[in-house]
């Protein structure tokens, strides 16, 4: 069987049989970078046009694993088998082979080696957006913020405005910068990314993170608007509405937060771990604020019940546990916590062991908090605190555990330590954070205004701009 030489949007050679497969693949690349809901459809079109397209099979397997669902491991393994079989039929490129190898590493419980293999591709193919985006997602899941930024610092500047996917790459760069605290640079690059590629939901999301972490609530609400700019997106759009809800919560607009929860964030009651994390962490924040959230925990807990034994991603496990605790299903949460401790000792993946070590402490800390044992919650959440980056997710997402720790300190009467953490929280956010300000007021009464004022006065203007 003969085939022509084809190249994708980045100019890299792809081993496909016909132009229909190439065009579908290019549509998939743009959709992947845009976090578009149509991504699987475009990938399916590429494989329908060329069932022996090895690169597409490997990409599908990597995407399946990124969903962190136990039942998708077998289909991802089938993708690996099909990619390898297809590679025997045609002389595929070294780049394509390395993406197949990355899938094999991840299936072998070596996700960090998978990321390294993807990043090695960029040395010879610096415009390979597939390798770049997949490594970006993997590093994010692993909490490898330093490596995530190092890759983008090295390769993103080479994407000039003439590259058709440049804006999306700069959106990834913006997010990596934000997670390392380079807020001004992240905002500048993120806004440029969205200007270049208006469908860049990830870049829009990166700027929202900057505005959240620097306490610029009103700007955040304006930036996210009514969500029309991310209508094309997959479930990332639910997460972007989660960010909007955080901004509304920061203004004390709890009725609007609940509306966003019902009509946007959980409008589609999926059991995707990212969607459950959005819901659970928002409901927990509302609980801490004393808001009546009705029976909303029950829907999340029903989904989490089916995920108790997944064991694919510690970040997901903790939010399943949080959902179960919110609905009073302590036994399920305890099962997750015990599994995390077991994985910390014996899981074949070193990445899972490290994440489970800290995640297990956090899970048992949440259980202690739920049971009213605040001294134990302080001990456990405090022990987990400095290592929780290993579970992956963003600073804004992991902030829920910081809030639980602060709440535990207050309820355990460790007021001095609570005040230290809350004052530092205010300082990091440019002196604007409702959670910290209200709890400082709770701790210090009329002195809260003076403490908040001191925190603002000691905050360099550069942190917000």
PDB file of C-alpha atoms in Angstrom, residues 26-161:
ATOM      1  CA  UNK A  26      -5.272  19.114  11.773  1.00  0.00           C
ATOM      2  CA  UNK A  27      -8.799  19.829  12.993  1.00  0.00           C
ATOM      3  CA  UNK A  28      -8.057  17.635  16.001  1.00  0.00           C
ATOM      4  CA  UNK A  29      -4.837  19.522  16.810  1.00  0.00           C
ATOM      5  CA  UNK A  30      -6.610  22.884  16.834  1.00  0.00           C
ATOM      6  CA  UNK A  31      -9.481  21.446  18.879  1.00  0.00           C
ATOM      7  CA  UNK A  32      -7.085  19.848  21.373  1.00  0.00           C
ATOM      8  CA  UNK A  33      -5.288  23.139  21.916  1.00  0.00           C
ATOM      9  CA  UNK A  34      -8.651  24.939  22.229  1.00  0.00           C
ATOM     10  CA  UNK A  35     -10.000  22.347  24.698  1.00  0.00           C
ATOM     11  CA  UNK A  36     -12.880  22.002  22.262  1.00  0.00           C
ATOM     12  CA  UNK A  37     -15.660  19.512  22.877  1.00  0.00           C
ATOM     13  CA  UNK A  38     -15.267  18.361  19.270  1.00  0.00           C
ATOM     14  CA  UNK A  39     -11.743  16.959  19.809  1.00  0.00           C
ATOM     15  CA  UNK A  40     -12.791  13.271  20.037  1.00  0.00           C
ATOM     16  CA  UNK A  41     -14.986  13.670  16.959  1.00  0.00           C
ATOM     17  CA  UNK A  42     -12.072  14.984  14.879  1.00  0.00           C
ATOM     18  CA  UNK A  43      -9.804  12.204  16.132  1.00  0.00           C
ATOM     19  CA  UNK A  44     -12.442   9.621  15.238  1.00  0.00           C
ATOM     20  CA  UNK A  45     -12.662  11.138  11.734  1.00  0.00           C
ATOM     21  CA  UNK A  46      -8.909  10.813  11.298  1.00  0.00           C
ATOM     22  CA  UNK A  47      -8.990   7.148  12.300  1.00  0.00           C
ATOM     23  CA  UNK A  48     -12.016   6.463  10.120  1.00  0.00           C
ATOM     24  CA  UNK A  49     -10.159   7.925   7.139  1.00  0.00           C
ATOM     25  CA  UNK A  50      -7.027   5.937   8.007  1.00  0.00           C
ATOM     26  CA  UNK A  51      -7.512   3.063  10.500  1.00  0.00           C
ATOM     27  CA  UNK A  52      -3.759   2.380  10.478  1.00  0.00           C
ATOM     28  CA  UNK A  53      -2.748   5.888  11.545  1.00  0.00           C
ATOM     29  CA  UNK A  54      -0.333   4.945  14.357  1.00  0.00           C
ATOM     30  CA  UNK A  55       0.098   8.472  15.718  1.00  0.00           C
ATOM     31  CA  UNK A  56      -3.655   8.935  16.081  1.00  0.00           C
ATOM     32  CA  UNK A  57      -4.001   5.669  18.021  1.00  0.00           C
ATOM     33  CA  UNK A  58      -1.198   6.744  20.386  1.00  0.00           C
ATOM     34  CA  UNK A  59      -2.686  10.197  20.876  1.00  0.00           C
ATOM     35  CA  UNK A  60      -6.057   8.649  21.655  1.00  0.00           C
ATOM     36  CA  UNK A  61      -4.473   6.410  24.292  1.00  0.00           C
ATOM     37  CA  UNK A  62      -2.716   9.339  25.962  1.00  0.00           C
ATOM     38  CA  UNK A  63      -5.945  11.329  26.020  1.00  0.00           C
ATOM     39  CA  UNK A  64      -7.813   8.412  27.579  1.00  0.00           C
ATOM     40  CA  UNK A  65      -5.246   8.113  30.363  1.00  0.00           C
ATOM     41  CA  UNK A  66      -5.486  11.850  31.059  1.00  0.00           C
ATOM     42  CA  UNK A  67      -9.109  11.294  32.141  1.00  0.00           C
ATOM     43  CA  UNK A  68      -7.853   9.298  35.176  1.00  0.00           C
ATOM     44  CA  UNK A  69     -10.620   6.690  35.021  1.00  0.00           C
ATOM     45  CA  UNK A  70      -9.856   3.085  35.872  1.00  0.00           C
ATOM     46  CA  UNK A  71     -12.112   1.673  33.165  1.00  0.00           C
ATOM     47  CA  UNK A  72     -10.204   3.570  30.456  1.00  0.00           C
ATOM     48  CA  UNK A  73      -6.858   1.891  31.124  1.00  0.00           C
ATOM     49  CA  UNK A  74      -7.797  -1.175  29.067  1.00  0.00           C
ATOM     50  CA  UNK A  75      -8.943   0.902  26.056  1.00  0.00           C
ATOM     51  CA  UNK A  76      -5.717   2.927  26.314  1.00  0.00           C
ATOM     52  CA  UNK A  77      -3.749  -0.316  26.279  1.00  0.00           C
ATOM     53  CA  UNK A  78      -5.680  -1.354  23.167  1.00  0.00           C
ATOM     54  CA  UNK A  79      -4.643   1.955  21.583  1.00  0.00           C
ATOM     55  CA  UNK A  80      -1.016   1.072  22.284  1.00  0.00           C
ATOM     56  CA  UNK A  81      -1.424  -2.336  20.645  1.00  0.00           C
ATOM     57  CA  UNK A  82      -3.073  -0.807  17.593  1.00  0.00           C
ATOM     58  CA  UNK A  83      -0.426   1.925  17.320  1.00  0.00           C
ATOM     59  CA  UNK A  84       2.364  -0.649  17.452  1.00  0.00           C
ATOM     60  CA  UNK A  85       0.639  -2.868  14.908  1.00  0.00           C
ATOM     61  CA  UNK A  86       0.102   0.092  12.574  1.00  0.00           C
ATOM     62  CA  UNK A  87       3.754   1.106  12.913  1.00  0.00           C
ATOM     63  CA  UNK A  88       4.741  -2.302  11.561  1.00  0.00           C
ATOM     64  CA  UNK A  89       2.759  -1.661   8.381  1.00  0.00           C
ATOM     65  CA  UNK A  90       4.500   1.619   7.482  1.00  0.00           C
ATOM     66  CA  UNK A  91       7.859   3.263   8.154  1.00  0.00           C
ATOM     67  CA  UNK A  92       6.612   5.786  10.760  1.00  0.00           C
ATOM     68  CA  UNK A  93       8.813   8.685  11.824  1.00  0.00           C
ATOM     69  CA  UNK A  94      10.960   8.718  14.948  1.00  0.00           C
ATOM     70  CA  UNK A  95       8.730  11.470  16.335  1.00  0.00           C
ATOM     71  CA  UNK A  96       5.641   9.300  15.969  1.00  0.00           C
ATOM     72  CA  UNK A  97       7.449   6.354  17.548  1.00  0.00           C
ATOM     73  CA  UNK A  98       8.363   8.481  20.577  1.00  0.00           C
ATOM     74  CA  UNK A  99       4.731   9.410  21.145  1.00  0.00           C
ATOM     75  CA  UNK A 100       3.864   5.708  21.078  1.00  0.00           C
ATOM     76  CA  UNK A 101       6.673   5.163  23.614  1.00  0.00           C
ATOM     77  CA  UNK A 102       5.251   7.904  25.841  1.00  0.00           C
ATOM     78  CA  UNK A 103       1.941   6.050  25.934  1.00  0.00           C
ATOM     79  CA  UNK A 104       3.762   2.834  26.857  1.00  0.00           C
ATOM     80  CA  UNK A 105       5.558   4.558  29.739  1.00  0.00           C
ATOM     81  CA  UNK A 106       2.340   5.948  31.177  1.00  0.00           C
ATOM     82  CA  UNK A 107       0.619   2.581  30.913  1.00  0.00           C
ATOM     83  CA  UNK A 108       3.616   1.136  32.772  1.00  0.00           C
ATOM     84  CA  UNK A 109       2.912   3.513  35.695  1.00  0.00           C
ATOM     85  CA  UNK A 110       5.776   5.825  34.715  1.00  0.00           C
ATOM     86  CA  UNK A 111       3.998   9.088  33.850  1.00  0.00           C
ATOM     87  CA  UNK A 112       7.055  11.249  34.498  1.00  0.00           C
ATOM     88  CA  UNK A 113       9.076   9.241  31.960  1.00  0.00           C
ATOM     89  CA  UNK A 114       6.178   9.680  29.546  1.00  0.00           C
ATOM     90  CA  UNK A 115       6.413  13.446  29.965  1.00  0.00           C
ATOM     91  CA  UNK A 116      10.170  13.347  29.476  1.00  0.00           C
ATOM     92  CA  UNK A 117       9.784  11.372  26.250  1.00  0.00           C
ATOM     93  CA  UNK A 118       7.277  13.904  24.917  1.00  0.00           C
ATOM     94  CA  UNK A 119       9.574  16.783  25.803  1.00  0.00           C
ATOM     95  CA  UNK A 120      12.518  15.049  24.104  1.00  0.00           C
ATOM     96  CA  UNK A 121      10.540  15.221  20.860  1.00  0.00           C
ATOM     97  CA  UNK A 122      10.574  19.016  21.072  1.00  0.00           C
ATOM     98  CA  UNK A 123      14.357  19.107  20.799  1.00  0.00           C
ATOM     99  CA  UNK A 124      14.112  18.005  17.171  1.00  0.00           C
ATOM    100  CA  UNK A 125      10.565  19.237  16.522  1.00  0.00           C
ATOM    101  CA  UNK A 126      10.209  22.502  18.481  1.00  0.00           C
ATOM    102  CA  UNK A 127       6.818  23.302  16.948  1.00  0.00           C
ATOM    103  CA  UNK A 128       5.188  19.971  17.781  1.00  0.00           C
ATOM    104  CA  UNK A 129       2.076  21.227  19.571  1.00  0.00           C
ATOM    105  CA  UNK A 130       0.863  17.684  20.263  1.00  0.00           C
ATOM    106  CA  UNK A 131       3.963  16.746  22.268  1.00  0.00           C
ATOM    107  CA  UNK A 132       3.964  20.147  23.965  1.00  0.00           C
ATOM    108  CA  UNK A 133       0.304  20.048  24.994  1.00  0.00           C
ATOM    109  CA  UNK A 134       0.409  16.440  26.183  1.00  0.00           C
ATOM    110  CA  UNK A 135       3.539  17.043  28.273  1.00  0.00           C
ATOM    111  CA  UNK A 136       1.954  20.206  29.693  1.00  0.00           C
ATOM    112  CA  UNK A 137      -1.089  18.245  30.823  1.00  0.00           C
ATOM    113  CA  UNK A 138       1.002  15.452  32.306  1.00  0.00           C
ATOM    114  CA  UNK A 139       3.240  17.831  34.261  1.00  0.00           C
ATOM    115  CA  UNK A 140       0.124  19.567  35.554  1.00  0.00           C
ATOM    116  CA  UNK A 141      -1.324  16.277  36.791  1.00  0.00           C
ATOM    117  CA  UNK A 142       1.989  15.417  38.464  1.00  0.00           C
ATOM    118  CA  UNK A 143       2.437  18.792  40.151  1.00  0.00           C
ATOM    119  CA  UNK A 144       5.719  19.275  38.250  1.00  0.00           C
ATOM    120  CA  UNK A 145       5.376  23.025  38.016  1.00  0.00           C
ATOM    121  CA  UNK A 146       9.091  23.676  37.564  1.00  0.00           C
ATOM    122  CA  UNK A 147       9.412  21.305  34.626  1.00  0.00           C
ATOM    123  CA  UNK A 148       6.137  22.515  33.163  1.00  0.00           C
ATOM    124  CA  UNK A 149       7.476  26.075  33.079  1.00  0.00           C
ATOM    125  CA  UNK A 150      10.972  25.076  31.936  1.00  0.00           C
ATOM    126  CA  UNK A 151       9.533  23.432  28.824  1.00  0.00           C
ATOM    127  CA  UNK A 152       7.356  26.417  27.953  1.00  0.00           C
ATOM    128  CA  UNK A 153      10.136  28.913  28.676  1.00  0.00           C
ATOM    129  CA  UNK A 154      12.319  27.010  26.240  1.00  0.00           C
ATOM    130  CA  UNK A 155       9.906  26.465  23.366  1.00  0.00           C
ATOM    131  CA  UNK A 156       7.013  28.957  23.550  1.00  0.00           C
ATOM    132  CA  UNK A 157       9.078  32.022  22.538  1.00  0.00           C
ATOM    133  CA  UNK A 158       9.839  30.346  19.201  1.00  0.00           C
ATOM    134  CA  UNK A 159       6.181  30.369  18.213  1.00  0.00           C
ATOM    135  CA  UNK A 160       5.813  33.576  16.241  1.00  0.00           C
ATOM    136  CA  UNK A 161       2.427  35.004  15.410  1.00  0.00           C
TER     137      UNK A 161
END
